[in-house]
PDB file of C-alpha atoms and ligand atoms in Angstrom:
ATOM      1  CA  MET A   1      -0.295  -0.014   0.074  1.00 90.00           C
ATOM      2  CA  LYS A   2       1.392   3.387  -1.087  1.00 96.00           C
ATOM      3  CA  LYS A   3       1.628   5.978   1.591  1.00 98.00           C
ATOM      4  CA  ILE A   4       1.041   9.526   0.142  1.00 98.00           C
ATOM      5  CA  MET A   5       1.447  12.913   2.506  1.00 98.00           C
ATOM      6  CA  ILE A   6      -0.316  16.064   1.074  1.00 98.00           C
ATOM      7  CA  ILE A   7       0.818  19.039   2.560  1.00 99.00           C
ATOM      8  CA  ASN A   8      -0.771  22.178   2.191  1.00 98.00           C
ATOM      9  CA  GLY A   9       0.872  25.498   3.290  1.00 98.00           C
ATOM     10  CA  PRO A  10      -0.006  29.323   3.987  1.00 98.00           C
ATOM     11  CA  ASN A  11      -3.431  30.412   4.230  1.00 98.00           C
ATOM     12  CA  LEU A  12      -4.917  27.137   2.740  1.00 98.00           C
ATOM     13  CA  ASN A  13      -6.614  26.729   5.947  1.00 98.00           C
ATOM     14  CA  PHE A  14      -8.670  29.531   4.808  1.00 98.00           C
ATOM     15  CA  LEU A  15     -10.427  27.618   1.894  1.00 98.00           C
ATOM     16  CA  GLY A  16     -13.921  27.745   1.676  1.00 96.00           C
ATOM     17  CA  LYS A  17     -14.257  31.647   2.984  1.00 96.00           C
ATOM     18  CA  ARG A  18     -11.054  32.664   1.155  1.00 97.00           C
ATOM     19  CA  GLU A  19     -11.524  34.390  -2.374  1.00 96.00           C
ATOM     20  CA  PRO A  20     -14.245  31.637  -3.288  1.00 96.00           C
ATOM     21  CA  GLU A  21     -14.219  33.323  -6.854  1.00 96.00           C
ATOM     22  CA  ILE A  22     -10.528  31.887  -7.389  1.00 96.00           C
ATOM     23  CA  TYR A  23     -10.600  28.897  -5.164  1.00 97.00           C
ATOM     24  CA  GLY A  24     -14.052  27.600  -4.924  1.00 95.00           C
ATOM     25  CA  SER A  25     -16.463  27.199  -1.806  1.00 96.00           C
ATOM     26  CA  ASP A  26     -15.069  23.910  -0.516  1.00 98.00           C
ATOM     27  CA  THR A  27     -13.107  23.827   3.050  1.00 98.00           C
ATOM     28  CA  LEU A  28      -9.533  22.297   2.943  1.00 98.00           C
ATOM     29  CA  SER A  29     -11.304  19.528   5.141  1.00 98.00           C
ATOM     30  CA  ASP A  30     -13.678  18.747   2.499  1.00 98.00           C
ATOM     31  CA  ILE A  31     -11.217  18.857  -0.430  1.00 98.00           C
ATOM     32  CA  ILE A  32      -9.453  16.242   1.431  1.00 98.00           C
ATOM     33  CA  ALA A  33     -12.502  14.112   1.966  1.00 98.00           C
ATOM     34  CA  TYR A  34     -12.902  14.468  -1.548  1.00 98.00           C
ATOM     35  CA  THR A  35      -9.373  13.312  -2.533  1.00 98.00           C
ATOM     36  CA  LYS A  36      -9.628  10.339  -0.639  1.00 98.00           C
ATOM     37  CA  GLU A  37     -13.130   9.257  -1.801  1.00 98.00           C
ATOM     38  CA  LYS A  38     -12.132   9.921  -5.279  1.00 98.00           C
ATOM     39  CA  THR A  39      -8.593   7.757  -5.131  1.00 98.00           C
ATOM     40  CA  ALA A  40     -10.183   5.143  -2.536  1.00 98.00           C
ATOM     41  CA  ALA A  41      -9.822   2.390  -5.482  1.00 97.00           C
ATOM     42  CA  LEU A  42      -5.793   3.015  -5.835  1.00 97.00           C
ATOM     43  CA  GLY A  43      -5.888   1.442  -1.912  1.00 96.00           C
ATOM     44  CA  ALA A  44      -3.198   4.392  -0.600  1.00 97.00           C
ATOM     45  CA  GLU A  45      -2.893   5.390   2.987  1.00 98.00           C
ATOM     46  CA  ILE A  46      -3.148   9.241   2.828  1.00 98.00           C
ATOM     47  CA  VAL A  47      -1.744  11.671   5.260  1.00 98.00           C
ATOM     48  CA  ALA A  48      -2.808  15.469   5.182  1.00 98.00           C
ATOM     49  CA  PHE A  49      -1.111  18.073   6.890  1.00 98.00           C
ATOM     50  CA  GLN A  50      -1.319  21.909   6.711  1.00 98.00           C
ATOM     51  CA  SER A  51       0.733  24.787   8.062  1.00 98.00           C
ATOM     52  CA  ASN A  52       1.201  28.487   8.024  1.00 98.00           C
ATOM     53  CA  CYS A  53       4.846  27.965   8.958  1.00 98.00           C
ATOM     54  CA  GLU A  54       7.494  27.614   6.330  1.00 98.00           C
ATOM     55  CA  GLY A  55       9.457  25.467   8.886  1.00 98.00           C
ATOM     56  CA  GLU A  56       6.540  23.211   9.730  1.00 98.00           C
ATOM     57  CA  ILE A  57       5.986  22.468   6.015  1.00 99.00           C
ATOM     58  CA  ILE A  58       9.555  21.492   5.739  1.00 98.00           C
ATOM     59  CA  ASP A  59       9.682  19.353   8.949  1.00 98.00           C
ATOM     60  CA  ALA A  60       6.575  17.404   7.169  1.00 98.00           C
ATOM     61  CA  LEU A  61       8.580  17.078   4.168  1.00 98.00           C
ATOM     62  CA  TYR A  62      11.475  15.359   6.437  1.00 98.00           C
ATOM     63  CA  ARG A  63       8.691  13.483   8.279  1.00 98.00           C
ATOM     64  CA  ALA A  64       7.264  12.038   5.079  1.00 98.00           C
ATOM     65  CA  TYR A  65      10.886  10.782   4.669  1.00 98.00           C
ATOM     66  CA  ASP A  66      11.581   9.367   8.131  1.00 98.00           C
ATOM     67  CA  GLU A  67       8.282   7.730   8.113  1.00 98.00           C
ATOM     68  CA  GLY A  68       8.669   5.924   4.892  1.00 98.00           C
ATOM     69  CA  PHE A  69       6.037   7.684   2.918  1.00 98.00           C
ATOM     70  CA  ASP A  70       6.260   7.086  -0.919  1.00 98.00           C
ATOM     71  CA  GLY A  71       5.356  10.440  -2.298  1.00 98.00           C
ATOM     72  CA  VAL A  72       4.522  13.985  -1.305  1.00 98.00           C
ATOM     73  CA  VAL A  73       1.441  16.009  -2.863  1.00 98.00           C
ATOM     74  CA  ILE A  74       2.389  19.671  -2.059  1.00 99.00           C
ATOM     75  CA  ASN A  75       0.239  22.962  -2.369  1.00 98.00           C
ATOM     76  CA  ALA A  76       2.744  25.391  -0.880  1.00 98.00           C
ATOM     77  CA  GLY A  77       0.627  28.214  -1.660  1.00 98.00           C
ATOM     78  CA  ALA A  78       2.072  31.379  -1.828  1.00 98.00           C
ATOM     79  CA  TYR A  79       5.648  30.050  -0.447  1.00 98.00           C
ATOM     80  CA  SER A  80       6.034  27.899  -3.970  1.00 98.00           C
ATOM     81  CA  HIS A  81       7.068  31.454  -5.554  1.00 98.00           C
ATOM     82  CA  TYR A  82       9.780  32.474  -3.130  1.00 98.00           C
ATOM     83  CA  SER A  83      10.813  29.632  -0.888  1.00 98.00           C
ATOM     84  CA  ILE A  84      14.243  28.262  -1.353  1.00 98.00           C
ATOM     85  CA  ALA A  85      14.079  26.364   1.704  1.00 98.00           C
ATOM     86  CA  ILE A  86      11.120  24.480   0.930  1.00 98.00           C
ATOM     87  CA  ARG A  87      12.710  23.578  -2.478  1.00 98.00           C
ATOM     88  CA  ASP A  88      16.062  22.590  -0.587  1.00 98.00           C
ATOM     89  CA  ALA A  89      14.011  19.915   1.714  1.00 98.00           C
ATOM     90  CA  ILE A  90      12.130  18.567  -1.521  1.00 98.00           C
ATOM     91  CA  SER A  91      15.284  17.967  -3.385  1.00 98.00           C
ATOM     92  CA  SER A  92      17.171  17.026   0.170  1.00 98.00           C
ATOM     93  CA  ILE A  93      14.217  14.038   0.577  1.00 98.00           C
ATOM     94  CA  LYS A  94      14.405  12.738  -3.170  1.00 91.00           C
ATOM     95  CA  LEU A  95      10.836  11.659  -2.611  1.00 97.00           C
ATOM     96  CA  PRO A  96       8.844  11.947  -5.599  1.00 98.00           C
ATOM     97  CA  CYS A  97       6.645  15.325  -4.922  1.00 98.00           C
ATOM     98  CA  VAL A  98       4.035  16.389  -7.150  1.00 98.00           C
ATOM     99  CA  GLU A  99       3.072  20.330  -6.933  1.00 98.00           C
ATOM    100  CA  VAL A 100      -0.362  21.600  -7.337  1.00 98.00           C
ATOM    101  CA  HIS A 101      -2.582  24.525  -7.121  1.00 98.00           C
ATOM    102  CA  LEU A 102      -6.187  24.927  -7.199  1.00 98.00           C
ATOM    103  CA  SER A 103      -6.010  28.492  -9.575  1.00 98.00           C
ATOM    104  CA  ASN A 104      -4.140  28.527 -12.681  1.00 98.00           C
ATOM    105  CA  ILE A 105      -0.892  30.390 -11.552  1.00 98.00           C
ATOM    106  CA  HIS A 106       0.243  31.140 -15.147  1.00 98.00           C
ATOM    107  CA  ALA A 107      -3.224  32.992 -15.527  1.00 97.00           C
ATOM    108  CA  ARG A 108      -2.771  35.526 -12.683  1.00 97.00           C
ATOM    109  CA  GLU A 109      -0.416  38.068 -11.439  1.00 97.00           C
ATOM    110  CA  GLU A 110       3.155  37.958 -12.843  1.00 97.00           C
ATOM    111  CA  PHE A 111       4.738  37.227  -9.361  1.00 96.00           C
ATOM    112  CA  ARG A 112       2.765  33.979  -9.254  1.00 98.00           C
ATOM    113  CA  HIS A 113       3.743  32.747 -12.866  1.00 98.00           C
ATOM    114  CA  ASN A 114       7.022  31.411 -11.384  1.00 97.00           C
ATOM    115  CA  SER A 115       7.373  28.640  -8.956  1.00 98.00           C
ATOM    116  CA  VAL A 116      10.764  28.129  -7.255  1.00 98.00           C
ATOM    117  CA  ILE A 117       9.797  24.336  -6.489  1.00 98.00           C
ATOM    118  CA  SER A 118       8.434  23.071  -9.836  1.00 98.00           C
ATOM    119  CA  ALA A 119      12.140  22.168 -11.063  1.00 98.00           C
ATOM    120  CA  VAL A 120      12.514  19.855  -7.947  1.00 98.00           C
ATOM    121  CA  CYS A 121       9.064  18.211  -8.386  1.00 98.00           C
ATOM    122  CA  LYS A 122       8.055  15.291 -10.267  1.00 97.00           C
ATOM    123  CA  GLY A 123       5.590  17.968 -12.010  1.00 98.00           C
ATOM    124  CA  MET A 124       2.956  20.291 -11.418  1.00 98.00           C
ATOM    125  CA  ILE A 125      -0.707  20.550 -11.904  1.00 98.00           C
ATOM    126  CA  CYS A 126      -2.665  23.689 -11.364  1.00 98.00           C
ATOM    127  CA  GLY A 127      -5.828  25.409 -12.477  1.00 98.00           C
ATOM    128  CA  PHE A 128      -8.457  22.425 -12.328  1.00 98.00           C
ATOM    129  CA  GLY A 129      -9.743  23.608  -8.805  1.00 98.00           C
ATOM    130  CA  LYS A 130     -10.075  20.437  -6.008  1.00 98.00           C
ATOM    131  CA  GLU A 131      -9.318  18.087  -8.709  1.00 98.00           C
ATOM    132  CA  VAL A 132      -5.724  18.276  -8.782  1.00 98.00           C
ATOM    133  CA  TYR A 133      -5.130  16.346  -5.450  1.00 98.00           C
ATOM    134  CA  PRO A 134      -6.919  13.618  -6.717  1.00 98.00           C
ATOM    135  CA  LEU A 135      -4.726  13.898  -9.946  1.00 98.00           C
ATOM    136  CA  GLY A 136      -1.346  14.374  -7.894  1.00 98.00           C
ATOM    137  CA  VAL A 137      -2.315  11.418  -5.657  1.00 98.00           C
ATOM    138  CA  ARG A 138      -3.048   9.397  -8.904  1.00 98.00           C
ATOM    139  CA  VAL A 139       0.136  10.161 -10.656  1.00 97.00           C
ATOM    140  CA  LEU A 140       2.279   9.242  -7.423  1.00 98.00           C
ATOM    141  CA  CYS A 141       0.535   5.784  -7.161  1.00 97.00           C
ATOM    142  CA  GLU A 142       0.275   4.737 -10.725  1.00 93.00           C
ATOM    143  CA  ASN A 143       3.507   5.942 -12.325  1.00 72.00           C
ATOM    144  CA  ARG A 144       7.137   5.474 -11.037  1.00 58.00           C
TER     145      ARG A 144
HETATM  146  C1  DQA B   1      -2.266  28.547  -4.649  1.00 80.03           C
HETATM  147  C2  DQA B   1      -1.715  29.881  -5.604  1.00 80.03           C
HETATM  148  C3  DQA B   1      -0.789  30.523  -5.010  1.00 80.03           C
HETATM  149  O1  DQA B   1      -0.386  31.889  -5.749  1.00 80.03           O
HETATM  150  C4  DQA B   1      -1.452  31.241  -3.766  1.00 80.03           C
HETATM  151  O2  DQA B   1      -0.233  32.336  -2.873  1.00 80.03           O
HETATM  152  C5  DQA B   1      -1.803  30.485  -2.883  1.00 80.03           C
HETATM  153  C6  DQA B   1      -2.897  29.261  -3.766  1.00 80.03           C
HETATM  154  C7  DQA B   1      -3.243  28.128  -5.587  1.00 80.03           C
HETATM  155  O3  DQA B   1      -3.770  26.860  -4.874  1.00 80.03           O
HETATM  156  O4  DQA B   1      -3.853  28.235  -6.414  1.00 80.03           O
HETATM  157  O5  DQA B   1      -1.959  30.360  -1.501  1.00 80.03           O
HETATM  158  O6  DQA B   1      -1.203  27.977  -4.107  1.00 80.03           O
END
C-alpha cells in the first residue's frame, strides 16, 4: 500500500471563505475528504497536513522521508513562489513530489507565474480546482 502525504501551506486553512471566486467554496477538509473518496480504489494511505509556517512545512517533508512515505502532493501556497528553503527540503528528501495549485497560477498576477519548487518536483498540476489533489495522488500511485 502506498503512503502519500498531502501538504498544504499558508492560507489554505481558510479555503471555503478565502476568495471563493478563485479557490472555490470547499473547505480544506472537504477537499481532503473528496481526494480520499476519489482515490479510494488506489488503496493508498493518505495523511494530510497544513501549516502557515515555512519551517513546519519543511519538517513535514522530512517526516514524510523518515516515516517511509512513497510520495508527497504539495500545495505550498505563496511559498511556492519564493521559498528556496522548501525547494531545498524537496530536493534533499528525494521523494517524488507533485506540486499542485487550485488556480492556474500562469493566468494570474505575474509574481505567481514562477514557482521555485517546480524544478525539483516530479511535475506540476494547476488550474483544475480541487481536482488537482486526486490527480496528484493518482500520478504518485500509478507512475514510477
Ligand atoms: C495557490 C496559488 C498561490 O499563488 C497562492 O499564493 C495560494 C494558493 C493555489 O492553490 O492556487 O495561496 O497555491
